[in-house]
mmCIF file of C-alpha atoms and ligand atoms in Angstrom:
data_model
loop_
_atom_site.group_PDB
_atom_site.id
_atom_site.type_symbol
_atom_site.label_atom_id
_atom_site.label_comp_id
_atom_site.label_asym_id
_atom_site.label_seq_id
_atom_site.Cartn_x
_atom_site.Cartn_y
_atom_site.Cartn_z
ATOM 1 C CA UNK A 1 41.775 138.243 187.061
ATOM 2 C CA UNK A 2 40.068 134.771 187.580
ATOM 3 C CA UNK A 3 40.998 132.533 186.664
ATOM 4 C CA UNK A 4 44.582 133.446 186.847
ATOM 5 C CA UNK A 5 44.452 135.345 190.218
ATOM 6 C CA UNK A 6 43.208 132.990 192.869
ATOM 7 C CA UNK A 7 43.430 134.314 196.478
ATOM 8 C CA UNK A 8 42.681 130.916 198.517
ATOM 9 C CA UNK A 9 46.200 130.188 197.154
ATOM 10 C CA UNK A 10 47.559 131.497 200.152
ATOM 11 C CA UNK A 11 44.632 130.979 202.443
ATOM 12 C CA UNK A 12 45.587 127.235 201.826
ATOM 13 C CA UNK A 13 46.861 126.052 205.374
ATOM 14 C CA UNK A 14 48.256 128.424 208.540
ATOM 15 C CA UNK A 15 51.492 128.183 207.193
ATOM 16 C CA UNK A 16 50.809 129.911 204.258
ATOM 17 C CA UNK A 17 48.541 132.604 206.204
ATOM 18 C CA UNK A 18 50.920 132.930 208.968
ATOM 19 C CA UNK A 19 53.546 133.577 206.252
ATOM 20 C CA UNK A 20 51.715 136.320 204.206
ATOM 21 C CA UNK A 21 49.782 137.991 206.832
ATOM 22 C CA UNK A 22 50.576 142.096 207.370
ATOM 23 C CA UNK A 23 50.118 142.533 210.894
ATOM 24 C CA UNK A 24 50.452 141.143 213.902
ATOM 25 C CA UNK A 25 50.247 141.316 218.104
ATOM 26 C CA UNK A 26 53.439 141.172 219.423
ATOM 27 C CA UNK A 27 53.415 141.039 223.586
ATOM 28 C CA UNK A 28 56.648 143.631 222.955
ATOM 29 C CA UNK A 29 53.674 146.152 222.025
ATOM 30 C CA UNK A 30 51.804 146.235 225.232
ATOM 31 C CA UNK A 31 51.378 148.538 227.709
ATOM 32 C CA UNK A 32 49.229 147.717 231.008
ATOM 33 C CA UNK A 33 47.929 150.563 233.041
ATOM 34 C CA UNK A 34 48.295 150.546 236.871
ATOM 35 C CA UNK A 35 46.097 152.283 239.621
ATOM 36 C CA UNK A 36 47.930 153.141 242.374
ATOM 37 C CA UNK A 37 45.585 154.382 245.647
ATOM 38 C CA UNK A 38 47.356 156.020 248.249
ATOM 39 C CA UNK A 39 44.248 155.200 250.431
ATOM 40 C CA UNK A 40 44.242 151.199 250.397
ATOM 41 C CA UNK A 41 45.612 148.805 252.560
ATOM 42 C CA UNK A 42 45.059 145.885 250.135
ATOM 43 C CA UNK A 43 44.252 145.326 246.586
ATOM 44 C CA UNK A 44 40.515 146.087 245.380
ATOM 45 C CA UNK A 45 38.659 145.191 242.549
ATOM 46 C CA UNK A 46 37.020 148.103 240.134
ATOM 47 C CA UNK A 47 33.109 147.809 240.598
ATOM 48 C CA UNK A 48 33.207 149.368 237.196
ATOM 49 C CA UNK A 49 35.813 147.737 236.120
ATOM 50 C CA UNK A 50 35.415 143.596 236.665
ATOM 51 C CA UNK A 51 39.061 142.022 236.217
ATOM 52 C CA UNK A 52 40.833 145.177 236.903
ATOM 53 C CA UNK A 53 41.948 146.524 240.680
ATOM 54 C CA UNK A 54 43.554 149.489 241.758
ATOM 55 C CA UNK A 55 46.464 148.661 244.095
ATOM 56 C CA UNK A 56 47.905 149.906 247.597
ATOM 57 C CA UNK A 57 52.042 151.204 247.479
ATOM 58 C CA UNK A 58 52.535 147.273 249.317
ATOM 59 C CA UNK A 59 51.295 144.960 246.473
ATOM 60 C CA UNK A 60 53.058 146.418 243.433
ATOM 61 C CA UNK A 61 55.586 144.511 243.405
ATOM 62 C CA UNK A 62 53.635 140.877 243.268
ATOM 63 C CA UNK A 63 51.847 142.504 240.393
ATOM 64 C CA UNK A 64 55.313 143.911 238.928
ATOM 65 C CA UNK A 65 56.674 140.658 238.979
ATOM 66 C CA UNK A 66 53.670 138.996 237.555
ATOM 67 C CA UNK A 67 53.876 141.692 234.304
ATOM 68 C CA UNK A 68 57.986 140.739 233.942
ATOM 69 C CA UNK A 69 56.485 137.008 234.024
ATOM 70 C CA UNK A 70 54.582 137.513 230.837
ATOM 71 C CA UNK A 71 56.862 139.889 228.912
ATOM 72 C CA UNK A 72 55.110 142.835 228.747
ATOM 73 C CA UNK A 73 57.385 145.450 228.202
ATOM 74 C CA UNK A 74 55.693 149.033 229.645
ATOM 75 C CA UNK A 75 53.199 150.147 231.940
ATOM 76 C CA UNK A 76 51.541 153.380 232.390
ATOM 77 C CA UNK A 77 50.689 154.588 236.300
ATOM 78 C CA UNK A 78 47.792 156.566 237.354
ATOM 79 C CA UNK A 79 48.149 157.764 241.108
ATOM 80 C CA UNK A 80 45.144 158.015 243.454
ATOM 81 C CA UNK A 81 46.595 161.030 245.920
ATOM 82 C CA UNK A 82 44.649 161.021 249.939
ATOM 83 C CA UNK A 83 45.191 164.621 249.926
ATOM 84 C CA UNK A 84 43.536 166.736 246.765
ATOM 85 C CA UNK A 85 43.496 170.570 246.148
ATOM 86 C CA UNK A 86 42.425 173.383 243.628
ATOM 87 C CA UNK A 87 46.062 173.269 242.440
ATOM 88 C CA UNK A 88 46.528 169.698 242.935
ATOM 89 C CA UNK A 89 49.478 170.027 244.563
ATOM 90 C CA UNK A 90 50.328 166.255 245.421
ATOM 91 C CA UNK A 91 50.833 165.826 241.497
ATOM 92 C CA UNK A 92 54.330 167.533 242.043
ATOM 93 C CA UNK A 93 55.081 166.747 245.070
ATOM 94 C CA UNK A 94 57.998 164.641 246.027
ATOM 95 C CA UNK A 95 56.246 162.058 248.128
ATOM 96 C CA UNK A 96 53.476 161.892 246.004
ATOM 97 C CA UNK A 97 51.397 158.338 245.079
ATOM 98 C CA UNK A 98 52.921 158.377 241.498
ATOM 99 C CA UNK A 99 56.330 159.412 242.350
ATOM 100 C CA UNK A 100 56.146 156.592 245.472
ATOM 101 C CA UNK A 101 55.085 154.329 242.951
ATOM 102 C CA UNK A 102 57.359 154.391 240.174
ATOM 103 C CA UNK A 103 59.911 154.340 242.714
ATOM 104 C CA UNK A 104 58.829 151.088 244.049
ATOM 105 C CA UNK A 105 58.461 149.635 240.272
ATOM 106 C CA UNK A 106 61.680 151.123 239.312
ATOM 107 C CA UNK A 107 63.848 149.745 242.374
ATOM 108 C CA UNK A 108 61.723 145.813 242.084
ATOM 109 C CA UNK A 109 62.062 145.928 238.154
ATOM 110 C CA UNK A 110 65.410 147.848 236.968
ATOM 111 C CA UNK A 111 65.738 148.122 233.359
ATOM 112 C CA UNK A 112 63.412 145.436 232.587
ATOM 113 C CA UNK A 113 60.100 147.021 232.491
ATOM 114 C CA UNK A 114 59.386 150.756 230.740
ATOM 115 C CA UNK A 115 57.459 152.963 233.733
ATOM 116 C CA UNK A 116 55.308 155.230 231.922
ATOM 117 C CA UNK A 117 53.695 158.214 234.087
ATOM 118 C CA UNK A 118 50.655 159.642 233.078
ATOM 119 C CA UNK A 119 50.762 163.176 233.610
ATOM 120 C CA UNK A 120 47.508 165.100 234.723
ATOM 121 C CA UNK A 121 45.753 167.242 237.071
ATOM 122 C CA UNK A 122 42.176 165.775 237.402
ATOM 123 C CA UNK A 123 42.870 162.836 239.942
ATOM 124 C CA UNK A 124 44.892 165.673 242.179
ATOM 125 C CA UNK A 125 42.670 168.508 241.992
ATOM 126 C CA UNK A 126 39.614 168.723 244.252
ATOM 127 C CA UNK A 127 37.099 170.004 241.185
ATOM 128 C CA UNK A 128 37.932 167.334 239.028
ATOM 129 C CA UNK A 129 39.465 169.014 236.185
ATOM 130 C CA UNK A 130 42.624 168.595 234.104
ATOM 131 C CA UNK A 131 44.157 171.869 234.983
ATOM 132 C CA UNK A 132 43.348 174.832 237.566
ATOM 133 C CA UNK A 133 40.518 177.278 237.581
ATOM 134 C CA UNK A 134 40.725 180.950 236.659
ATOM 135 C CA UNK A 135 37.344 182.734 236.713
ATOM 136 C CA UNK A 136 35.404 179.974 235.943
ATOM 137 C CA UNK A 137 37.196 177.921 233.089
ATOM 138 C CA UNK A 138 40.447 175.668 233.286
ATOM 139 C CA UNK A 139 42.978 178.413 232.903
ATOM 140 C CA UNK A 140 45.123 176.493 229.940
ATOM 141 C CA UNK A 141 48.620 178.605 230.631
ATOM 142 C CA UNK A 142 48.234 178.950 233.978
ATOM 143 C CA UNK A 143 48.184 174.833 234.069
ATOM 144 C CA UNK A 144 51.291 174.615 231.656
ATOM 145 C CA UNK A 145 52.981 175.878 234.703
ATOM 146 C CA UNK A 146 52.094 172.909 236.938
ATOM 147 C CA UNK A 147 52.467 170.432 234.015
ATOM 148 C CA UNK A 148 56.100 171.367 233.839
ATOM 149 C CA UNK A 149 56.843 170.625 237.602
ATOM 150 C CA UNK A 150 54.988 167.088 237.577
ATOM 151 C CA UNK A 151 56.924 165.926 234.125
ATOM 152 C CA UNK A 152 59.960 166.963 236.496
ATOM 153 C CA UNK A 153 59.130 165.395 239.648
ATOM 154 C CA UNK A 154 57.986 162.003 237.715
ATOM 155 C CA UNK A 155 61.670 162.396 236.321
ATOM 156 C CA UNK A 156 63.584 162.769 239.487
ATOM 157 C CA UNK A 157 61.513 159.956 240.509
ATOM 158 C CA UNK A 158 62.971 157.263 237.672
ATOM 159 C CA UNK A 159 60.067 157.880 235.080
ATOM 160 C CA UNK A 160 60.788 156.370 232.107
ATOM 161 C CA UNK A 161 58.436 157.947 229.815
ATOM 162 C CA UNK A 162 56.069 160.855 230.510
ATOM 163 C CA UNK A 163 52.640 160.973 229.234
ATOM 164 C CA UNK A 164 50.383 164.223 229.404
ATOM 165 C CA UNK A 165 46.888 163.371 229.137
ATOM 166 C CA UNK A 166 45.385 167.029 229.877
ATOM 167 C CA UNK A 167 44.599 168.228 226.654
ATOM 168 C CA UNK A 168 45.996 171.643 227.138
ATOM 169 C CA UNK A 169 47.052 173.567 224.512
ATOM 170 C CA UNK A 170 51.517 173.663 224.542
ATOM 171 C CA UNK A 171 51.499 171.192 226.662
ATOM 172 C CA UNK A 172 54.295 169.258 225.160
ATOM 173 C CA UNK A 173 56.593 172.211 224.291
ATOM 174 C CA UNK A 174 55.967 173.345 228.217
ATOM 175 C CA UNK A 175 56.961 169.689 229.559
ATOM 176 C CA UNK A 176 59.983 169.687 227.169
ATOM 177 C CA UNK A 177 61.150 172.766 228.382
ATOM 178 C CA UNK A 178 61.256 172.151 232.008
ATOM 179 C CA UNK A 179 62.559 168.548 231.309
ATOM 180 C CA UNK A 180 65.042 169.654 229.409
ATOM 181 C CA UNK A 181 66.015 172.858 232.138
ATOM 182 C CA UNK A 182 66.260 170.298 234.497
ATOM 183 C CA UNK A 183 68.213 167.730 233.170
ATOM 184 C CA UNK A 184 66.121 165.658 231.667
ATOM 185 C CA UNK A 185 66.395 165.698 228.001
ATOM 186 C CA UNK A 186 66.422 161.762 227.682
ATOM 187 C CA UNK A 187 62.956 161.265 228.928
ATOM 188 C CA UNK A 188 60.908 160.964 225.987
ATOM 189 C CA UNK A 189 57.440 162.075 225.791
ATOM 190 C CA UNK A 190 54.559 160.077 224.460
ATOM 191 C CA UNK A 191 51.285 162.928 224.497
ATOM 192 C CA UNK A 192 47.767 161.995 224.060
ATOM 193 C CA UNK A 193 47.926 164.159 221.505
ATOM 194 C CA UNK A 194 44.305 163.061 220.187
ATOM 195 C CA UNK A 195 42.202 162.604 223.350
ATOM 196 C CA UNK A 196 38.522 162.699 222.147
ATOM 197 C CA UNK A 197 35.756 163.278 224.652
ATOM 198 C CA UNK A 198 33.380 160.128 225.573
ATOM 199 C CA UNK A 199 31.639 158.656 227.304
ATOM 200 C CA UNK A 200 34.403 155.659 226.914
ATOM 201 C CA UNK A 201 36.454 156.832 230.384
ATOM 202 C CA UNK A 202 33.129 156.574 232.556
ATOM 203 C CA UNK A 203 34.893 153.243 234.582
ATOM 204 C CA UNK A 204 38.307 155.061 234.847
ATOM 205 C CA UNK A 205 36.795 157.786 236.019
ATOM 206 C CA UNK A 206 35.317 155.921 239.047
ATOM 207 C CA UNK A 207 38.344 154.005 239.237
ATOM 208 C CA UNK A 208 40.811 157.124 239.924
ATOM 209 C CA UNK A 209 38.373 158.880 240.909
ATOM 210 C CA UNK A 210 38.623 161.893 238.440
ATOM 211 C CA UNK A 211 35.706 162.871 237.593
ATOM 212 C CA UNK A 212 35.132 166.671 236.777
ATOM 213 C CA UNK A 213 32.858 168.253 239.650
ATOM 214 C CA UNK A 214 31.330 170.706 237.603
ATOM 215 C CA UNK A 215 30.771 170.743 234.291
ATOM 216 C CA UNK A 216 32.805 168.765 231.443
ATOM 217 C CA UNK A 217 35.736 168.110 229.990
ATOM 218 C CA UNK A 218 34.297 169.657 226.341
ATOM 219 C CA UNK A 219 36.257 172.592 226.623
ATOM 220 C CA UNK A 220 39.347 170.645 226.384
ATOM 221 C CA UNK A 221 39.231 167.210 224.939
ATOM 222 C CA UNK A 222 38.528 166.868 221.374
ATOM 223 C CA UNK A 223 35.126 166.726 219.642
ATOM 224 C CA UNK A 224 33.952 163.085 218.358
ATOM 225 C CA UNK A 225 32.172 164.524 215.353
ATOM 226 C CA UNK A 226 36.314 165.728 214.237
ATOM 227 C CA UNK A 227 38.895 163.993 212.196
ATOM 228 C CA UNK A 228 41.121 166.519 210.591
ATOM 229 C CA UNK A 229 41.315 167.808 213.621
ATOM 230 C CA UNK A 230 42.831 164.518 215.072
ATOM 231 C CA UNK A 231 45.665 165.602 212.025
ATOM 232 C CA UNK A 232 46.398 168.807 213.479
ATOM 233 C CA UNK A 233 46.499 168.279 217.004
ATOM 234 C CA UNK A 234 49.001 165.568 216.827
ATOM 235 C CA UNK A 235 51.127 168.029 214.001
ATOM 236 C CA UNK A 236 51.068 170.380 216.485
ATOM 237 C CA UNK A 237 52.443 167.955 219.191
ATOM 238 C CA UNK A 238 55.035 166.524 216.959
ATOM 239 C CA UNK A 239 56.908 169.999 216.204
ATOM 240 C CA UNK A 240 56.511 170.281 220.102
ATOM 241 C CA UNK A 241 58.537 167.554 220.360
ATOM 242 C CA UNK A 242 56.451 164.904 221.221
ATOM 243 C CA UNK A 243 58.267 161.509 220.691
ATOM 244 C CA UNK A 244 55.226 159.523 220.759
ATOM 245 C CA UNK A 245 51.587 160.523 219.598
ATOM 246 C CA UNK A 246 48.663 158.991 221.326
ATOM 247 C CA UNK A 247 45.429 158.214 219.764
ATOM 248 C CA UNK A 248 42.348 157.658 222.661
ATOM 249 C CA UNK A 249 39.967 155.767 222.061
ATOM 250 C CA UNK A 250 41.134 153.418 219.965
ATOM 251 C CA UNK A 251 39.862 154.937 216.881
ATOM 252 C CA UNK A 252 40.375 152.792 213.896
ATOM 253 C CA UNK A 253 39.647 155.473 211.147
ATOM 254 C CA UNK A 254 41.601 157.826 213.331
ATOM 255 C CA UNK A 255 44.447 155.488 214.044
ATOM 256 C CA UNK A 256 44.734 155.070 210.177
ATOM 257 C CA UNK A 257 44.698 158.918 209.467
ATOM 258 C CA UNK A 258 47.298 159.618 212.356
ATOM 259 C CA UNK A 259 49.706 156.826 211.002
ATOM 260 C CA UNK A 260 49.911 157.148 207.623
ATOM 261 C CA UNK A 261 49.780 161.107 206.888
ATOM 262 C CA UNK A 262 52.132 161.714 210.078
ATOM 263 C CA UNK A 263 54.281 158.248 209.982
ATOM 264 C CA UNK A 264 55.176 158.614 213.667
ATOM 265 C CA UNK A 265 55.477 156.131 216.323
ATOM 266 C CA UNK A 266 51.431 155.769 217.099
ATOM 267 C CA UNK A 267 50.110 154.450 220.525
ATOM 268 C CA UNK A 268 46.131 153.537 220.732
ATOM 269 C CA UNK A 269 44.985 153.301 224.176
ATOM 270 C CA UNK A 270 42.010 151.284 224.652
ATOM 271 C CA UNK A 271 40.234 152.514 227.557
ATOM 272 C CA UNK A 272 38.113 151.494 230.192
ATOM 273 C CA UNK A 273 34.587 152.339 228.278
ATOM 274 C CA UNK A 274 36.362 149.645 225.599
ATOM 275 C CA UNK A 275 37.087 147.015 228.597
ATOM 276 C CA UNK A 276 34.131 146.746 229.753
ATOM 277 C CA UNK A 277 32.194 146.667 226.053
ATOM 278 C CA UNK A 278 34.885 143.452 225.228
ATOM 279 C CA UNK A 279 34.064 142.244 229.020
ATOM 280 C CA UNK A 280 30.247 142.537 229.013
ATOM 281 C CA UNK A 281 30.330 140.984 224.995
ATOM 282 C CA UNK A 282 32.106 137.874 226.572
ATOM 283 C CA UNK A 283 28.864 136.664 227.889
ATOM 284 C CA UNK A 284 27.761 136.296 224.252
ATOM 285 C CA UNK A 285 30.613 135.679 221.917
ATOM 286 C CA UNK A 286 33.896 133.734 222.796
ATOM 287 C CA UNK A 287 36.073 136.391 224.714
ATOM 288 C CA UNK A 288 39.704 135.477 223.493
ATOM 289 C CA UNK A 289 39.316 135.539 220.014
ATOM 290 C CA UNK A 290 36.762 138.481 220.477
ATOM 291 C CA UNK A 291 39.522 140.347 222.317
ATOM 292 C CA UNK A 292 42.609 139.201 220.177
ATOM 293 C CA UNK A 293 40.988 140.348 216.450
ATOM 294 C CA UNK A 294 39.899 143.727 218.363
ATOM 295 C CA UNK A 295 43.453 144.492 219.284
ATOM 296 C CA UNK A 296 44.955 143.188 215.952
ATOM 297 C CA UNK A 297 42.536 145.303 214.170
ATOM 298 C CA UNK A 298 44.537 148.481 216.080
ATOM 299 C CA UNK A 299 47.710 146.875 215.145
ATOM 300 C CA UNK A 300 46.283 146.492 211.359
ATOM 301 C CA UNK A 301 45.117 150.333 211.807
ATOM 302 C CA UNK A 302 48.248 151.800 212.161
ATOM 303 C CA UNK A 303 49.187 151.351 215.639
ATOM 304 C CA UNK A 304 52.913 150.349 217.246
ATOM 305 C CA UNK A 305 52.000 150.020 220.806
ATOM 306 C CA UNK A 306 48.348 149.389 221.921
ATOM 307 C CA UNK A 307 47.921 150.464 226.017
ATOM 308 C CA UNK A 308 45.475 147.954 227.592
ATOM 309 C CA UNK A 309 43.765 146.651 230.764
ATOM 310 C CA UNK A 310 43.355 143.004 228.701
ATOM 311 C CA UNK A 311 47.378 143.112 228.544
ATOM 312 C CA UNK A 312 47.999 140.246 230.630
ATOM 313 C CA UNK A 313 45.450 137.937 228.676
ATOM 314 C CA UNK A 314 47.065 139.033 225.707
ATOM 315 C CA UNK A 315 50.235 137.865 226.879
ATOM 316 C CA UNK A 316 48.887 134.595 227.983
ATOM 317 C CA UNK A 317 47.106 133.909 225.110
ATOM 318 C CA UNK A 318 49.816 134.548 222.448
ATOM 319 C CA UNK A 319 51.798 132.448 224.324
ATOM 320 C CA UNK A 320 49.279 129.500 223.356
ATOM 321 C CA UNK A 321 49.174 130.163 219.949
HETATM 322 C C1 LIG B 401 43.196 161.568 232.815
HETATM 323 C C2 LIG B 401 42.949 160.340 232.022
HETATM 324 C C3 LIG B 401 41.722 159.763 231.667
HETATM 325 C C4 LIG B 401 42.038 158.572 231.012
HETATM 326 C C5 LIG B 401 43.414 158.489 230.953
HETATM 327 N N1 LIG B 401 43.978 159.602 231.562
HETATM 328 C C6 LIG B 401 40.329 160.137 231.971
HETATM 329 C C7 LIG B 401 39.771 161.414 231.541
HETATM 330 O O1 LIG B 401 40.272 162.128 230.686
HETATM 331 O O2 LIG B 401 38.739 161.749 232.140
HETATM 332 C C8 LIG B 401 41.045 157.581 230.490
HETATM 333 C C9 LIG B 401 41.516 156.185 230.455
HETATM 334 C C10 LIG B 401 40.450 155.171 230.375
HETATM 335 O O3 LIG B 401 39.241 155.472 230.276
HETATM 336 O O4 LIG B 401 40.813 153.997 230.416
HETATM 337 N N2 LIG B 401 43.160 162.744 232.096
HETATM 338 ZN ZN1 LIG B 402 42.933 164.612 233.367
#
């Protein structure tokens, strides 16, 4: 107690903060996602989306070598397919835009950068949805099938990591088992295990052009007024054999509750809906250190890796500090 106890002690000087202080961003935590269209010719920015561009096959590698440049360790790809269906077929197939593109990182970047796949149906299937319809609803088993052949085509294709992002039900346990049939059973698995429906993926929805045709996607992604929930789903994932458990948005209380009842490794993606909230704020409120506490407040949370379109400012801007 005062007198005794004085905590500007060691808020004397930075060296004394830096020394003491908890948490941290580290570059080696960041993951930067990457839009992939099979329908450009050149690079174009995101309406939605200022700062951020999806990307033709052609210029990955320029942007590639740009993301070895600053360090940052992992990416995750989304694929933009010309050609969708019911089934969405060109998910699995071998020339597909994902499978192309991880290709093309894989061969320009070797071993140095971590290719992450995200693994869904809604940018492939012609309604929108993250699995196929059966009389009316996404069918959840009937998409575990199809889940299982992308996680194995993203494989044969140099994947790194998979990431389903569907919200079915088994998902995991059905992508383990046809990884694992196939060969596979070094590719890890990092599941949005806790994938809470908002409003938040409105600008990556334009982006890849996923959003649902009819309806929503309440039947499947988790309910924003839930937090024990959050506990279950990502239980459930972990006995699945999920390597890595997702938490999306970045949730701090949920973040917090994942990571210290479950002590796995935790990933927070902060999504587009986020971006653009830290993008429009910038106008008001100085837009590095705005964006640098809002990331170490994931990292303080709970979080190991944050995913993140502001990865590359990140970078640049610990590397000023
Ligand atoms: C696809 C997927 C979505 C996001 C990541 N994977 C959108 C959705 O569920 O509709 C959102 C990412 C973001 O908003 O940045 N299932
Ligand atoms: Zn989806």
């Amino acid at each position: 107690m005062f007198p005794r106890t004085r905590f500007r002690r060691l808020r004397k000087n930075k060296k004394f903060r830096d020394f003491v202080c908890e948490s941290s961003l580290d570059v080696g935590d960041l993951v930067y996602p990457i839009f992939v269209d099979e329908n450009l010719k050149e690079k174009k920015e995101i309406e939605e989306m200022p700062g951020q561009f999806t990307y033709p096959l052609g210029e990955l590698s320029k942007l590639t070598e740009e993301i070895l440049e600053l360090k940052i360790p992992a990416v995750i790809v989304f694929g933009i397919p010309s050609y969708k269906d019911p089934q969405g077929s060109s998910a699995y197939s071998r020339d597909g835009i994902a499978q192309k593109a991880i290709r093309e990182i894989k061969n320009t970047s070797g071993e140095d950068l971590i290719v992450i796949g995200d693994l869904c149906l809604c940018e492939y299937t012609d309604h929108g949805h993250c699995g196929v319809i059966k009389n009316g609803r996404v069918d959840n088993d009937e998409t575990l099938k199809i889940y299982g052949k992308i996680a194995v085509s993203l494989a044969e294709a140099g994947v790194d990591i998979v990431a389903p992002s569907g919200m079915m039900d088994g998902m995991v346990m059905a992508i383990r088992d046809s990884l694992d049939r196939e060969g596979f059973s070094d590719v890890p698995i990092m599941s949005y295990s806790v994938k809470y429906n908002t409003v938040l993926y409105s600008p990556f929805r334009y982006a890849a052009q996923s959003a649902p045709k009819f309806g929503d996607r309440a039947s499947y992604q988790m309910d924003i007024r839930n937090s024990d929930e959050a506990i279950r789903e990502a239980k459930a994932d972990i006995e699945e054999g999920a390597d890595i458990i997702m938490v999306k948005p970045s949730f701090l209380d949920i973040i917090y509750r994942v990571k210290s009842e479950l002590r796995c490794p935790t990933a927070t993606f902060c999504v587009s809906g986020e971006y653009v909230m830290l993008k429009m704020a910038s106008k008001y409120l100085d837009e590095k250190r705005n964006v640098l506490e809002y990331h170490l407040c994931r990292k303080r949370a709970g979080a190991d890796i944050l995913i993140t379109y502001y990865a590359k400012e990140i970078a640049e801007w610990l590397r000023e500090i």
